[in-house]
C-alpha positions as semicolon CSV with decimal commas, in nm:
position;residue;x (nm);y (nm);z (nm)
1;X;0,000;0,000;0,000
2;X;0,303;0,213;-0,029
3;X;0,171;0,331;-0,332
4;X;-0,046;0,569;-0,232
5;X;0,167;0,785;0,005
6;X;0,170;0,916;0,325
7;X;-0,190;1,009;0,466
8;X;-0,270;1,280;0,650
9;X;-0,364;1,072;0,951
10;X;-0,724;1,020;0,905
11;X;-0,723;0,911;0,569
12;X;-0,785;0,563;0,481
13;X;-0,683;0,456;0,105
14;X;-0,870;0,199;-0,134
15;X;-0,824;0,109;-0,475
16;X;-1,004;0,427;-0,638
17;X;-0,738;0,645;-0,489
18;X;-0,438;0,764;-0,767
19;X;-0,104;0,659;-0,643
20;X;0,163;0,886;-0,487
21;X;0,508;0,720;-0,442
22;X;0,678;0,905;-0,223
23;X;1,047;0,688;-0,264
24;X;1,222;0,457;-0,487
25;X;1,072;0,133;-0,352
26;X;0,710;0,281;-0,407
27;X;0,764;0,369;-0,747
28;X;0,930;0,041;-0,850
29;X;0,604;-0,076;-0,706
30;X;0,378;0,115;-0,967
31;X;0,608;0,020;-1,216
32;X;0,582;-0,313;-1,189
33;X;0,163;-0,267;-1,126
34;X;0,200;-0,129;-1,467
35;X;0,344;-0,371;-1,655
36;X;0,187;-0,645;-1,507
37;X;-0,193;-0,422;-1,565
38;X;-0,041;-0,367;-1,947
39;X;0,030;-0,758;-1,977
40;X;-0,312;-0,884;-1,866
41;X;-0,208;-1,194;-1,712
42;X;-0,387;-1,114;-1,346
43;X;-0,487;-0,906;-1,100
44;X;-0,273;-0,738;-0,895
45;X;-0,257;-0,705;-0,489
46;X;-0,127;-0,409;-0,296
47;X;-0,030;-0,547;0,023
48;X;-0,017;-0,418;0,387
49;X;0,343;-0,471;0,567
50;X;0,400;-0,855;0,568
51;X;0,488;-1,000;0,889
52;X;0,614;-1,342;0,992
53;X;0,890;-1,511;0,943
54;X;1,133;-1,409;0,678
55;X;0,975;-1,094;0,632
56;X;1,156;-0,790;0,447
57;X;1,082;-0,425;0,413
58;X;1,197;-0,102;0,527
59;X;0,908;-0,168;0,809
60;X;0,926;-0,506;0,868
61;X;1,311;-0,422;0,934
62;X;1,175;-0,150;1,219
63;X;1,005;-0,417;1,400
64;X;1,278;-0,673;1,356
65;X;1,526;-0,374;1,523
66;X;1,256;-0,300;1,784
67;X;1,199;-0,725;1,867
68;X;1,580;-0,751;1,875
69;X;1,659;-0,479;2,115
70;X;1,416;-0,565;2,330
71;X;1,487;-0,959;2,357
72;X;1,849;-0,879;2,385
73;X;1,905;-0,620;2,583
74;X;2,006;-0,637;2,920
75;X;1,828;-0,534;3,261
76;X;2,032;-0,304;3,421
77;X;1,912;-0,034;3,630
78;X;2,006;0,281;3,424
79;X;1,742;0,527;3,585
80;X;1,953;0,473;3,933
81;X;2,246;0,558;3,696
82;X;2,110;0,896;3,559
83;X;1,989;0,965;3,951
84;X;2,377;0,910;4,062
85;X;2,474;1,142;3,819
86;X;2,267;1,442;3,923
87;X;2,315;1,396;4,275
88;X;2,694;1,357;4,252
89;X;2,772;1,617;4,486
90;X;3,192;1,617;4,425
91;X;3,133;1,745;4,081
92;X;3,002;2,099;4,115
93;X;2,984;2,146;3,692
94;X;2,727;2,200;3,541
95;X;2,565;1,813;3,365
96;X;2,575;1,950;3,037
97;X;2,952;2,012;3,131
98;X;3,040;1,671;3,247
99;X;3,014;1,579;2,860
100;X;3,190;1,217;2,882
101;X;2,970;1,114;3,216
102;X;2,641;1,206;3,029
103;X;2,770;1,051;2,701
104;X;2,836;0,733;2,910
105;X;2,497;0,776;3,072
106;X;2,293;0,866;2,757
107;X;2,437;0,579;2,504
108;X;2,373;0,325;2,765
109;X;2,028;0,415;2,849
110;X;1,987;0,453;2,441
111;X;2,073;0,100;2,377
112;X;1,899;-0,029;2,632
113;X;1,568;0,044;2,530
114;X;1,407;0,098;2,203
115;X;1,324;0,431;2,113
116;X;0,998;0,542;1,980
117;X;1,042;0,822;1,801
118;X;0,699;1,086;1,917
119;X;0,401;0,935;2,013
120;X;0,401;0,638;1,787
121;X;0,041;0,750;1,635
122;X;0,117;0,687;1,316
123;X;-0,105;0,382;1,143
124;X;0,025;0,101;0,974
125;X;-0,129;-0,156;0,765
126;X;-0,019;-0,503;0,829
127;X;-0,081;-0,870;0,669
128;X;0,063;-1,185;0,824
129;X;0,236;-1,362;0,584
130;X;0,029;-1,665;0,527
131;X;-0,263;-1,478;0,474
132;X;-0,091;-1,305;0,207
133;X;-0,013;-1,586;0,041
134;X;-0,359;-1,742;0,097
135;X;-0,446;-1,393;-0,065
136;X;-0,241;-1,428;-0,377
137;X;-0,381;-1,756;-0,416
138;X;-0,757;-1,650;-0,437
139;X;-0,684;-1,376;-0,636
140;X;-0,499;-1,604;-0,915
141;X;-0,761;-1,826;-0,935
142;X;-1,148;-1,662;-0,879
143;X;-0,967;-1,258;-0,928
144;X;-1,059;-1,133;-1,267
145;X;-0,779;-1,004;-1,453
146;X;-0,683;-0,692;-1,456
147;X;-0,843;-0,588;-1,085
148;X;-0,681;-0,427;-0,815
149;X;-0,670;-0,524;-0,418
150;X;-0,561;-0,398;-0,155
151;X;-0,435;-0,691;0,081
152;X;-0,448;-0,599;0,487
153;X;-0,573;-0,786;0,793
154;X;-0,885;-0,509;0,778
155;X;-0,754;-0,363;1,161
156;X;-0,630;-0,030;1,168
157;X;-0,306;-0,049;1,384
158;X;-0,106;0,234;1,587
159;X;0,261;0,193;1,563
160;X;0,294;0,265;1,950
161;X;0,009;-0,067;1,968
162;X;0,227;-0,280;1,751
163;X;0,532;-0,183;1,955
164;X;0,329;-0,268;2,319
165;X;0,255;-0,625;2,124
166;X;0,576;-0,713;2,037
167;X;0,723;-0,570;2,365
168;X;0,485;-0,837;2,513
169;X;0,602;-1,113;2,303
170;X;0,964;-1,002;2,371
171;X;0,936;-0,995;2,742
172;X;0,678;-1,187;2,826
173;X;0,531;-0,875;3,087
174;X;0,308;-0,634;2,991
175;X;0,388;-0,444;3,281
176;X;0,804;-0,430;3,201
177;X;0,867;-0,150;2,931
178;X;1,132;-0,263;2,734
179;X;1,066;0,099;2,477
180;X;1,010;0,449;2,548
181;X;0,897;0,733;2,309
182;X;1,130;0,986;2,287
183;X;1,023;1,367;2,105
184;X;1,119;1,403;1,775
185;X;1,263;1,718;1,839
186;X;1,503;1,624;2,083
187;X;1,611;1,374;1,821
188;X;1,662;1,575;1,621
189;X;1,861;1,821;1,782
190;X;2,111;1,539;1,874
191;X;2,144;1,439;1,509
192;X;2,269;1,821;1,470
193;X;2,486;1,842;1,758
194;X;2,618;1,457;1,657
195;X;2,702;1,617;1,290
196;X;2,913;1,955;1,425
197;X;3,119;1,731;1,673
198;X;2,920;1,839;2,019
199;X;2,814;1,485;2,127
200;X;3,092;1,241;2,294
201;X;2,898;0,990;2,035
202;X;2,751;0,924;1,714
203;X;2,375;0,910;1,626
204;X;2,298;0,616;1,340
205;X;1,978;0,789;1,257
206;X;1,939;1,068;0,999
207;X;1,630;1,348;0,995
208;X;1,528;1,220;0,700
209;X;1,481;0,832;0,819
210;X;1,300;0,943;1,133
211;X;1,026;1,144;0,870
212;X;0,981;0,800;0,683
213;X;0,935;0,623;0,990
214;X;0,692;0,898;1,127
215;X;0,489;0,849;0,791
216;X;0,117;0,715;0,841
217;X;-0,035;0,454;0,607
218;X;-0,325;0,238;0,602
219;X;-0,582;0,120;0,339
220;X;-0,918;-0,080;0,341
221;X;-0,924;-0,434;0,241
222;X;-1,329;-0,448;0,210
223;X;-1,316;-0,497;-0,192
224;X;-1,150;-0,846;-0,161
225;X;-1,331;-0,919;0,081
226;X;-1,679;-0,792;-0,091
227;X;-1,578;-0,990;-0,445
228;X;-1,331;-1,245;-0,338
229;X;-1,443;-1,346;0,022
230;X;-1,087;-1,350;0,184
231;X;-1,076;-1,224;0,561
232;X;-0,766;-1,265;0,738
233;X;-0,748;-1,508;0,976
234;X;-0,432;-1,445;1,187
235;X;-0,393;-1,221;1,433
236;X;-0,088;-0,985;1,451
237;X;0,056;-1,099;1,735
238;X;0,133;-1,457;1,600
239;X;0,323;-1,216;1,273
240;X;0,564;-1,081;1,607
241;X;0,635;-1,365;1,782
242;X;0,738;-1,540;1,389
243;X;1,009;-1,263;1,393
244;X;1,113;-1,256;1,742
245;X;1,182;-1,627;1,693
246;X;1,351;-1,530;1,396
247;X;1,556;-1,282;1,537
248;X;1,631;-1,466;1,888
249;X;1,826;-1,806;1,700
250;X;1,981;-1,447;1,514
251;X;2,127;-1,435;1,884
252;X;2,173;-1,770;2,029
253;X;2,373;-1,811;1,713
254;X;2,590;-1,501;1,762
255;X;2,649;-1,629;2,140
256;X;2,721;-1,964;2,052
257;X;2,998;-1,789;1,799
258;X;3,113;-1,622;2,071
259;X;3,131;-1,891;2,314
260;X;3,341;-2,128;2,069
261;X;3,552;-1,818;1,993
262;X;3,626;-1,778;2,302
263;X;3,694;-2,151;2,424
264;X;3,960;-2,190;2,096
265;X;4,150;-1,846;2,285
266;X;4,113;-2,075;2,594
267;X;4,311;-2,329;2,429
268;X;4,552;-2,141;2,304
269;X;4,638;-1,996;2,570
C-alpha cells in the first residue's frame, strides 16, 4: 500500500485512490503494477506490511530492530544511573559540562531500550504472511484479470500498539517497558549536535529516516473481501512472535559464535 503515500492521519486509502510514491521502492512498485496491468495476465494485490517469518521491508526491518533490542538487551538499572549522576555532589559542573559522564549515561540508556520516536500515532497496515499468500492464491484463481486489491488484515493499527505487542512477546510482561517514546525534536537536535562534533557519540539515525518512519499509512481491504471473500485469519501478534523467533536463534547463534571463539583463545592460551 506504499503506493499511495503518506496520509494525512485520518485518511484511509482503497483502490479508487491515484497513487503517490513518495520513494524509490514505491515507485518500483507502480512500475511493476503497470506492466503487469499492461500484460493482462492477473490481477494485482497491494499489500499491507507482511509479517512473519522471513519478512523484508523497510518496516518489517523496524520491527525486527525494535523485537531484537528488546529480547536482547540487558536489565540493568540505568534510571539509578542517571539519579547518581545528578546527585553527585563532588562534581560541582554544570551536567551539560560533564560531557563524557552524560555521554556514558545517555548511550547506555539509548541502547537499552528501544526508542519510539513521538508518540508512535502513526497507522500502519499489516498482513501476516500466510494470509498473504492465501491472498495471492484466491486472487490467481477466482480474481478477474486486470483488478486491483488492496491486501491488509482489515484492523487499523497504531505503531505505538504494535510496539506494546511485540514488547509483550519479547518480554513476556506487559507491565516491564522494554521501549520508550522519545520527542522528535530532541532527536533531532542530537542528530545536529552529533554532525558539528558536540556529542561524545555518534547518532545512526538521519532526519530524513526518522520522517519515513513517522509516515502514516493504512488502506481498506473491504473490496476483496466484498468480491473475493478473503478475511484474514491471523492475528498480529502470531506475525511478532514469527520474527522474534527469527531474530532470537539471530542471537543464540551469535552467542554460541562467541562462546566457541572464546573456548579456541582458551586453548591457546
Amino acid at each position: 500500500v506504499v503506493v499511495y503515500g503518506p496520509s494525512d492521519g485520518t485518511k484511509v486509502f482503497d483502490e479508487t485512490d491515484p497513487v503517490n510514491p513518495c520513494n524509490a521502492y514505491a515507485a518500483s512498485k507502480v512500475a511493476a503494477e503497470r506492466v503487469a496491468l499492461a500484460a493482462g495476465i492477473g490481477a494485482v494485490l497491494r499489500t499491507g506490511t507482511i509479517l512473519g517469518w522471513g519478512s523484508y521491508g523497510y518496516r518489517a526491518e523496524v520491527l525486527k530492530k525494535a523485537i531484537r533490542r528488546m529480547a536482547e538487551m540487558e536489565d540493568r538499572d540505568v534510571e539509578k544511573s542517571w539519579r547518581l549522576l545528578y546527585e553527585d555532589k563532588r562534581d560541582r559542573r554544570p551536567l551539560w559540562m560533564r560531557k563524557e559522564e552524560w555521554g556514558l549515561f545517555f548511550v547506555k540508556d539509548m541502547r537499552r531500550r528501544y526508542n519510539v520516536i513521538g508518540e508512535g500515532k502513526q497507522r500502519w497496515a499489516v498482513i501476516y504472511v500466510e494470509d498473504a499468500a492465501r491472498a495471492a492464491r484466491i486472487a490467481a484463481e477466482e480474481g478477474p484479470v486486470g483488478e486491483i486489491y488492496n491486501v491488509t488484515d482489515g484492523k487499523e493499527h497504531r505503531f505505538i500498539e504494535i510496539i506494546d505487542l511485540a514488547n509483550y512477546v519479547a518480554t513476556g510482561e506487559k507491565e516491564k517497558k522494554m521501549y520508550r517514546c522519545v520527542p522528535r525534536r530532541l532527536i533531532e537536535r542530537c542528530i545536529k549536535l552529533s554532525e558539528r562534533g558536540l556529542l561524545p557519540f555518534e547518532l545512526r539515525i538521519t532526519c530524513e529516516e526518522i520522517s519515513r518512519e513517522l509516515e502514516d499509512f493504512t488502506a481498506s481491504s473491504d473490496k476483496i473481501r466484498r468480491e473475493l471473500g478473503f478475511e484474514a485469519s491471523c492475528e498480529l501478534k502470531l506475525g511478532l512472535k514469527d520474527i522474534y523467533d527469527e531474530a532470537y536463534s539471530v542471537h543464540l547463534a551469535k552467542v554460541k559464535k562467541r562462546e566457541l571463539k572464546w573456548q579456541a583463545a582458551a586453548k591457546v592460551e
